[in-house]
XYZ file of C-alpha atoms in Angstrom:
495
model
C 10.061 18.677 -13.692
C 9.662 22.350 -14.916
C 6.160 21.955 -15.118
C 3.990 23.711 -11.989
C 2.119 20.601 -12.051
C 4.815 18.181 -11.577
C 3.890 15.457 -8.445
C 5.540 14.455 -5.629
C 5.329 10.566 -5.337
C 3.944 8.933 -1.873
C 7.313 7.244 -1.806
C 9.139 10.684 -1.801
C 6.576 12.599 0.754
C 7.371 9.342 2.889
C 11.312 9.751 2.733
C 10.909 13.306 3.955
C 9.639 12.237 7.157
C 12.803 9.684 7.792
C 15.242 13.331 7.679
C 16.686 13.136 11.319
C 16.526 17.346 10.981
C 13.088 17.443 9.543
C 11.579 14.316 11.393
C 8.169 14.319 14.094
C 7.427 12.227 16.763
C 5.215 9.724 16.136
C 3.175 9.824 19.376
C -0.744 9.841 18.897
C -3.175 7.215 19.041
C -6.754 6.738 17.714
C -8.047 7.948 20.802
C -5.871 11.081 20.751
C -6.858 11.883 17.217
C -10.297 11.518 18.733
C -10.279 13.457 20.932
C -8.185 16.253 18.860
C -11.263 16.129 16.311
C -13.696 16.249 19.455
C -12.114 19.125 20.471
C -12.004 21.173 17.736
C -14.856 20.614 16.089
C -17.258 21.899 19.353
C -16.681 24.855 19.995
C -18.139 28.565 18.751
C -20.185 26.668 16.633
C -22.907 24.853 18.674
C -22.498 27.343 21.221
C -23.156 30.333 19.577
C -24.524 30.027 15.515
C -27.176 27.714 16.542
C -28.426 30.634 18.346
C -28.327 32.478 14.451
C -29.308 30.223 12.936
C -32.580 28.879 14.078
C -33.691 32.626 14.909
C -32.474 33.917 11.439
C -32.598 31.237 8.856
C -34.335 27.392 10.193
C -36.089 27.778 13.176
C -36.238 24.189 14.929
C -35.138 23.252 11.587
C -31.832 24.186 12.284
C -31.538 19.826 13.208
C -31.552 19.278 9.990
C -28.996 21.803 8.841
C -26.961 20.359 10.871
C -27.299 17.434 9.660
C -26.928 18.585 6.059
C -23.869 20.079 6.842
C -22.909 16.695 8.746
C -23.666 14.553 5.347
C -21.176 17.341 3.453
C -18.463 16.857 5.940
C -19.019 13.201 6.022
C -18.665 12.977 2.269
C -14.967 15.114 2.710
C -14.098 12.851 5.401
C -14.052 10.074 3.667
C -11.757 10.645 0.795
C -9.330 12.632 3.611
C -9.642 9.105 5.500
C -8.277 7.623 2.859
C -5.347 9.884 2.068
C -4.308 10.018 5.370
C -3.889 6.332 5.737
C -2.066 6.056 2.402
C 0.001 9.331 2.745
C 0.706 9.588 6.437
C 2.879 13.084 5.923
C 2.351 16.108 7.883
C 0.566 18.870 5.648
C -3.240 17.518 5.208
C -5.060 18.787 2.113
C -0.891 20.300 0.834
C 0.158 16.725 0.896
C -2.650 15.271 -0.921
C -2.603 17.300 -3.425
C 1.115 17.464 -3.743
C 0.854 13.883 -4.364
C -2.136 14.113 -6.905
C -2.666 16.952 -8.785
C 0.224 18.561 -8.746
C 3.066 21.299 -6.874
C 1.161 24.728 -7.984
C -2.571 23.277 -6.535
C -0.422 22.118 -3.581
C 0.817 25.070 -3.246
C -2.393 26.999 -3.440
C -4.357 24.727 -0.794
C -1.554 24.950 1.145
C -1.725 29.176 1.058
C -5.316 28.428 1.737
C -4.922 26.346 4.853
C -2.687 29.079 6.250
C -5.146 31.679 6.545
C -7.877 28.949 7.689
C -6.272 28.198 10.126
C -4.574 31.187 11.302
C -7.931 33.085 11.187
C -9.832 30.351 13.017
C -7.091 30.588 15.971
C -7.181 34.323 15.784
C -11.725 34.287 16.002
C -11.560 31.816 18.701
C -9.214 33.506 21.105
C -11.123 36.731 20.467
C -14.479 34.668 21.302
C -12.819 32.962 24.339
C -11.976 36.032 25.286
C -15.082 37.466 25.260
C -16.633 34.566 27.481
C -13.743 34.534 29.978
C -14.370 38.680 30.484
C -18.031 38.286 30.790
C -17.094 35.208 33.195
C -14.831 37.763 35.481
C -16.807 40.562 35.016
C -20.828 38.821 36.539
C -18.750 36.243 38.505
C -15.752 37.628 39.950
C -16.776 41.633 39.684
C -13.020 41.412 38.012
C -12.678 44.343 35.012
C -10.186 44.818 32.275
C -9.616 48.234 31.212
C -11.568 49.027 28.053
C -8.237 49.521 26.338
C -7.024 45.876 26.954
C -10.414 44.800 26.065
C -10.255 44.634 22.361
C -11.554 46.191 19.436
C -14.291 44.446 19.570
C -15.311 45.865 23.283
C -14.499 49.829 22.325
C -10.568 48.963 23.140
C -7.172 48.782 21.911
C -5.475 45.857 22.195
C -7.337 42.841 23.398
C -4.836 41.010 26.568
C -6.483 37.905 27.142
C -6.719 36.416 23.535
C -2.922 37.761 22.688
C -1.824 35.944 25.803
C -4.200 32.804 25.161
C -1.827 32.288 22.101
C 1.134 32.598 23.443
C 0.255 30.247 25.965
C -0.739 27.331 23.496
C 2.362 28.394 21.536
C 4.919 27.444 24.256
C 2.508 24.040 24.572
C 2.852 23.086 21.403
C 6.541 24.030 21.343
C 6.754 21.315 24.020
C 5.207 18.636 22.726
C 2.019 16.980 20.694
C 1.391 14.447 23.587
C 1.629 16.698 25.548
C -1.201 18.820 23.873
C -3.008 16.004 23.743
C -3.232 14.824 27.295
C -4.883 18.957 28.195
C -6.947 18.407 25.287
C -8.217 15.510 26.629
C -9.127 16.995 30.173
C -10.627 19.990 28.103
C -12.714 17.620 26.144
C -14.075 16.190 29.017
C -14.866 19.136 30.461
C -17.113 20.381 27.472
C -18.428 17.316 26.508
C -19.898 16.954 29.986
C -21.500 20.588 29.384
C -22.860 19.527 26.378
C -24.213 16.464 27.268
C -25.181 18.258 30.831
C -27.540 20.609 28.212
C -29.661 17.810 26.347
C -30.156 15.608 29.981
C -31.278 18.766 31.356
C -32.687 20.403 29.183
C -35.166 17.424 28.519
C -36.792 18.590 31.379
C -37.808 22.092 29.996
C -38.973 21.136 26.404
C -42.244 22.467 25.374
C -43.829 20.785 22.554
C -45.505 24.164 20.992
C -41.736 25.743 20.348
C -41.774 23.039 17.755
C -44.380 24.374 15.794
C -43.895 24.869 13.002
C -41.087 23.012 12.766
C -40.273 24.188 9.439
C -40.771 28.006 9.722
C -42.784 29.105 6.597
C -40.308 31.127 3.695
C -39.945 34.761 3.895
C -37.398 36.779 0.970
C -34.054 37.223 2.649
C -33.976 41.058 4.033
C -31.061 43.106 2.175
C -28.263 43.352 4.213
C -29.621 41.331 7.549
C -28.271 37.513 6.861
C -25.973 37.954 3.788
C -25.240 34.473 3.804
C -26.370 33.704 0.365
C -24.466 35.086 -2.462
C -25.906 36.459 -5.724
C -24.211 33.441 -7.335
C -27.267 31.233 -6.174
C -29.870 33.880 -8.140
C -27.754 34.409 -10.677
C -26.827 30.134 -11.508
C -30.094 28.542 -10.242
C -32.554 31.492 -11.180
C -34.516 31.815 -7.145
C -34.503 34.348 -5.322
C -32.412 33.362 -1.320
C -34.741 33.009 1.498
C -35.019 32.709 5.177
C -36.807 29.839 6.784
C -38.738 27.377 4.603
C -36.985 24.060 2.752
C -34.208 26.228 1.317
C -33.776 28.228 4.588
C -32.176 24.784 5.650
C -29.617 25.053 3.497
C -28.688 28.715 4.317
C -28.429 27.585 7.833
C -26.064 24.830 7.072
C -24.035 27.182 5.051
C -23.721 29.495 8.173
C -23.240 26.190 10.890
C -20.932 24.808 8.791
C -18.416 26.471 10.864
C -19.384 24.344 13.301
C -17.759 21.705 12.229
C -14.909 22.895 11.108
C -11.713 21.170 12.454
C -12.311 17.112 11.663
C -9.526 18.022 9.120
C -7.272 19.320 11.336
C -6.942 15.645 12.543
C -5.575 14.771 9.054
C -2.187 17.567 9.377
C -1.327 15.194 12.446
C -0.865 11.500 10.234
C 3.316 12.222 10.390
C 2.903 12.042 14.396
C 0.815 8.894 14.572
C 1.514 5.693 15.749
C 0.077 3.576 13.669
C -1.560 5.997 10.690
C -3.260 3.627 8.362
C -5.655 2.377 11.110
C -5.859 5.206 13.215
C -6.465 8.177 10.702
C -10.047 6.968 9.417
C -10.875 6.032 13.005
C -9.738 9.793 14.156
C -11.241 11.470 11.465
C -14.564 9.676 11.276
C -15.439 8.662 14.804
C -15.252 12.200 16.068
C -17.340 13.712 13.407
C -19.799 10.978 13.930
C -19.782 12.092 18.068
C -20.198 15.602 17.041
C -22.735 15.909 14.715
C -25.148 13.363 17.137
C -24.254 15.803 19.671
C -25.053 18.598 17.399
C -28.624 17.714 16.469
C -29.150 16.408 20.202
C -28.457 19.801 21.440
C -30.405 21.886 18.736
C -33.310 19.914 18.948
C -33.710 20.420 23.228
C -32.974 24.292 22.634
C -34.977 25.070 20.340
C -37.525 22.836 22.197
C -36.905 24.674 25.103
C -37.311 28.189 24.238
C -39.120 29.610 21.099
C -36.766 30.181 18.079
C -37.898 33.869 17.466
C -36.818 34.578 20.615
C -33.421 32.643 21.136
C -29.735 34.412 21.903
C -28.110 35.130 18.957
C -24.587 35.242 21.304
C -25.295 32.528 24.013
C -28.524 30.942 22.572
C -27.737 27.903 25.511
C -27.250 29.632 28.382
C -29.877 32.168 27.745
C -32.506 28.829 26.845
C -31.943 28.163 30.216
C -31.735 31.631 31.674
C -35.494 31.447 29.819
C -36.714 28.635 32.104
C -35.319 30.037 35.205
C -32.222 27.845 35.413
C -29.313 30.303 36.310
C -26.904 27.569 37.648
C -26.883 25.685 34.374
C -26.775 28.878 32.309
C -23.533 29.904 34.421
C -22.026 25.928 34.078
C -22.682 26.597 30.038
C -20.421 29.580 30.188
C -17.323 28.091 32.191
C -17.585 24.926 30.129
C -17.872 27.215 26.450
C -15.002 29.492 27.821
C -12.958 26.698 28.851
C -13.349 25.155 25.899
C -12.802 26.996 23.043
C -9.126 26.896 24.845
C -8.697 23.290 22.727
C -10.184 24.982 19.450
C -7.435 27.070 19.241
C -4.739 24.858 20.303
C -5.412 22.846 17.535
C -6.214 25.006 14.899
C -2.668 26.392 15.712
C -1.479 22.720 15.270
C -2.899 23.032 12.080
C -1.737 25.424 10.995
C 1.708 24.971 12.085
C 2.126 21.303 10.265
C 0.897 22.471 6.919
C 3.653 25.502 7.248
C 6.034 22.843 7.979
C 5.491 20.538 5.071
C 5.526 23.565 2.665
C 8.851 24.252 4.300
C 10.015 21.039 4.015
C 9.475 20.730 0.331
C 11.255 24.395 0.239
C 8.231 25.733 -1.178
C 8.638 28.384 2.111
C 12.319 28.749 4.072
C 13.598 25.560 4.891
C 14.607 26.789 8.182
C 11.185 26.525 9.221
C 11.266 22.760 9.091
C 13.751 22.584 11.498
C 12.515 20.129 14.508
C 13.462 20.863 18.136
C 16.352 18.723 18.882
C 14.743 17.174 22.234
C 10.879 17.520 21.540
C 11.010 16.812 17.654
C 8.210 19.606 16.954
C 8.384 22.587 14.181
C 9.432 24.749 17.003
C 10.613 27.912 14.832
C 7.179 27.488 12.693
C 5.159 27.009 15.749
C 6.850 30.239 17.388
C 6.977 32.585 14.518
C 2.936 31.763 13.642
C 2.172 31.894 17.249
C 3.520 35.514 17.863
C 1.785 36.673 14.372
C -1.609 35.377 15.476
C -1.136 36.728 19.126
C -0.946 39.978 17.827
C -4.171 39.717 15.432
C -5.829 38.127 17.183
C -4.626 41.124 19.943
C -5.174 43.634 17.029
C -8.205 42.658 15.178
C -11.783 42.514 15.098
C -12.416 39.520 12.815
C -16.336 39.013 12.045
C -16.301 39.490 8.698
C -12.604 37.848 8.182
C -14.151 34.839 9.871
C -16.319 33.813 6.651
C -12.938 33.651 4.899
C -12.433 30.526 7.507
C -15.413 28.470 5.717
C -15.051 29.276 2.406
C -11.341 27.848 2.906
C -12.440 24.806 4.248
C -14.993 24.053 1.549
C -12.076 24.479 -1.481
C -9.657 22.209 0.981
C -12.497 19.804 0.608
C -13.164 19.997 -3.057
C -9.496 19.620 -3.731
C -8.960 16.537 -1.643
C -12.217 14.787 -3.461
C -10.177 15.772 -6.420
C -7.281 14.430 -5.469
C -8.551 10.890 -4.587
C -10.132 10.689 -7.915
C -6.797 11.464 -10.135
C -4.643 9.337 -7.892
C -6.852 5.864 -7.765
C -6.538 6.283 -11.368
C -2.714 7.287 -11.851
C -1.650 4.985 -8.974
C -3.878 1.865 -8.367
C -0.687 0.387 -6.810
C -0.773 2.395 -3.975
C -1.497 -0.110 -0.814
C -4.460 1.738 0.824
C -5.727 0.821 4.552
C -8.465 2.438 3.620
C -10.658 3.194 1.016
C -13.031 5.336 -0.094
C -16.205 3.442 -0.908
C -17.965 4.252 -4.495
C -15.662 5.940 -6.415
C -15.971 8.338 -8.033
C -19.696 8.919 -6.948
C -18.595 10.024 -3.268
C -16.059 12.137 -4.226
C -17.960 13.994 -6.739
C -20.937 14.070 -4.364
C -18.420 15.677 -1.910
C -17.075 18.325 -4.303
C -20.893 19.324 -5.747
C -22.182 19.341 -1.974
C -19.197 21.758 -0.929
C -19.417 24.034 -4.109
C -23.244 24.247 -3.080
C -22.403 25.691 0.478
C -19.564 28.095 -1.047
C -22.278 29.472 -3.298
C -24.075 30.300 -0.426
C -21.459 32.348 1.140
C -21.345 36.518 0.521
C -19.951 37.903 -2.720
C -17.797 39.658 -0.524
C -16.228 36.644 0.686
C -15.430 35.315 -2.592
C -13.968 38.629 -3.468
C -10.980 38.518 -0.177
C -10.475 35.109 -0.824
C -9.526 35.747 -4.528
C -7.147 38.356 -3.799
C -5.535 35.992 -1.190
C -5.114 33.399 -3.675
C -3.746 36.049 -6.280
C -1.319 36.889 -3.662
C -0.417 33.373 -2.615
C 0.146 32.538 -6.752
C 2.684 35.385 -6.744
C 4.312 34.271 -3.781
C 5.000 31.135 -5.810
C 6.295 31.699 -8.938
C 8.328 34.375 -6.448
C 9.955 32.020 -4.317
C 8.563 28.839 -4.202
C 9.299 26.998 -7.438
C 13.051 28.124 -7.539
C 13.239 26.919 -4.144
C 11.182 23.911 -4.610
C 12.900 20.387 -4.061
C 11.146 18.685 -6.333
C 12.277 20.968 -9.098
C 16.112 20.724 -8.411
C 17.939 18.337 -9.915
C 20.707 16.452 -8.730
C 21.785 15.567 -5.003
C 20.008 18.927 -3.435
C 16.939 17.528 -4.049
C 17.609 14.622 -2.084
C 15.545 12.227 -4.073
């Protein structure tokens, strides 16, 4: 048990969750986890990097980054499917591997997760704010002062994404259903813009924008995309390029953002009513909905308006500014300001249930783990993060932070493939609702398929997300293993 690889059984992670102090509702349905995954997954991605990406890196080809990146996050899903049916704990990708591989990989996904998700939150609200102050500005003739405008704008502070937080803060403080239930009018509300740009847009597709649908290769210019790293020169011996075959694949590096958040459906299994049917139907069924949507939509944009020429900030909107379509290009706007609203709320949900379970275990302050007495949410985790991401995402200009966000999600993946690999063969027991089909072949196909995309991200990323993991490894060995729970022996560990 002194070992930093020591496991935490599925029978104790399960016992955890029975602690009156340390308990969560159990509350959502299949529908809710849904329409969580729904909602987080669209968002900044489809309406803004398709924009980049077709006019930088695929042209109409950007369809089939999308669904390259789809097959990749399909591949994760599954083996998070079936974790989250067999361990139904709060804590995602930290529980999985917890239960797997062991407490110092737990502990290091976990760190990871953190800054996922609390720079994800932080980029949103700084997007959504940007939207909602164009919005006022060409709408309303309403205008913040350039110093409560952001960094981002020429300002200081930026008002509308620090309150934004605080906002879904106090909403999550008050209850997952209850998150749910204005995540589901949200949803509706941008699914109907979405689905409002592909009926319409129909309309305005010119075959010619098509050609050629697979933009011929040109050498990446230094400095301009910086989406590939050296790493893919150095290991496969090619030089990176821009349009072309492998232009797909730098595309669906970049749009991989835009799915981002099917995951986050996984940290809610504690809070789920029934978890072994309802997890693979949350996790699966709304990445299925998204990436349909996904290539729907890419395919009437770029059909609709040459790729060389799209938006590289509101490539929908301006496709239909192109054709002379001002109301729709307005009803894009409202429906991308509104919501991004649900892909920070639940980000922050994220984020807030992985800090629990690390708190839980004692790997982080116990206090933290603490549930509200009458709404039976991490109410001091969800506070404290809250107010820290208010004020960077209040602070902060994020663009090149926001890379940080992808890379994180691709090592979450490869972990979790991991994971279901060790523990099928260290605990065939285990009664599993559902199961991964071909294993080990999808796992490994899901951890080669991620490593591919993180190879296309920037050296530079790579470099700030080692030094966060050097700094989450010292945090560790600092406080987390004397504190863990699993290390103590005798009645304080409560096993």
């Amino acid at each position: 048990m002194n070992s930093p690889f020591r496991t935490k059984t599925v029978e104790q992670s399960i016992r955890d969750t029975e602690e009156p102090e340390h308990a969560l509702r159990k509350s959502l349905s299949a529908w809710d986890l849904t329409v969580f995954g729904v909602g987080v997954i669209i968002g900044t991605g489809i309406f803004v990097l398709t924009g980049i990406a077709a006019r930088n890196n695929a042209g109409p080809a950007t369809a089939l980054a999308f669904v390259a990146a789809g097959i990749v996050c399909a591949l994760a899903a599954l083996c998070y499917a079936e974790f989250a049916s067999t361990v139904p704990v709060a804590g995602s990708a930290y529980t999985f591997s917890y239960a797997s591989i062991g407490e110092l990989p737990a502990w290091i996904i976990g760190w990871d997760l953190v800054l996922e998700f609390a720079l994800g939150t932080a980029v949103v609200a700084v997007g959504w704010s940007g939207y909602v102050r164009h919005l006022m500005d060409t709408n309303l003739g309403w205008t913040l002062p350039t110093s409560l405008s952001g960094p981002d704008a020429g300002g200081h502070f930026d008002l509308l994404a620090f309150l934004l937080v605080l906002v879904l803060t106090w909403i999550l403080v008050v209850g997952t259903k209850l998150s749910a239930r204005i995540t589901a009018v949200v949803v509706a509300i941008k699914v109907t813009v979405v689905l409002l740009v592909i009926i319409a847009g129909l309309f305005f597709i010119k075959s010619d924008n098509y050609s050629p649908f697979i933009p011929p290769a040109q050498p990446q210019a230094e400095g301009v995309s910086g989406w590939h790293s050296p790493l893919v020169q150095l290991l496969f011996g090619y030089e990176p390029t821009n349009f072309g075959v492998m232009g797909i694949f730098t595309a669906a590096s970049l749009i991989f953002f835009a799915f981002i958040g099917f995951d986050v459906v996984a940290t809610a299994a504690e809070e789920t009513k029934n978890p072994q049917r309802d997890m693979p139907r949350g996790i699966l069924g709304s990445l299925l909905i998204c990436t349909i949507l996904y290539v729907a939509v890419t395919l009437v944009v770029t059909g609709m308006q040459k790729y060389t020429e799209m938006s590289p900030t509101a490539p929908l909107a301006e496709a239909f500014k192109s054709v002379n379509q001002p109301f729709f290009s307005g009803a894009i706007s409202l429906g991308a300001s509104v919501g991004l609203i649900t892909v920070c709320m639940i980000l922050l949900l994220g984020q807030t249930r992985v800090f629990f379970a690390m708190s839980r275990d004692g790997l982080l302050p116990r206090t933290f783990s603490v549930t509200h007495p009458k709404y039976r949410t991490p109410y001091r985790a969800t506070i404290l993060l809250g107010v820290v991401i208010a004020v960077v995402a209040g602070f902060t200009s994020l663009e090149k932070l926001a890379e940080l966000v992808n890379i994180g999600t691709l090592f979450a993946f490869v972990v979790v493939a991991l994971g279901v690999i060790i523990l099928r063969r260290t605990r065939p027991d285990l009664h599993r609702a559902f199961r991964t089909p071909w294993v080990p072949v999808v796992p490994i196909l899901s951890i080669l398929a991620s490593l591919w995309l993180m190879l296309n991200l920037p050296a530079e990323t790579w470099l700030r997300f080692g030094i966060w993991m050097v700094i989450g490894i010292i945090v560790y060995f600092a406080y987390g293993r004397q504190h863990s729970r699993l290390g103590k022996v005798g009645a304080d560990a409560k096993y």
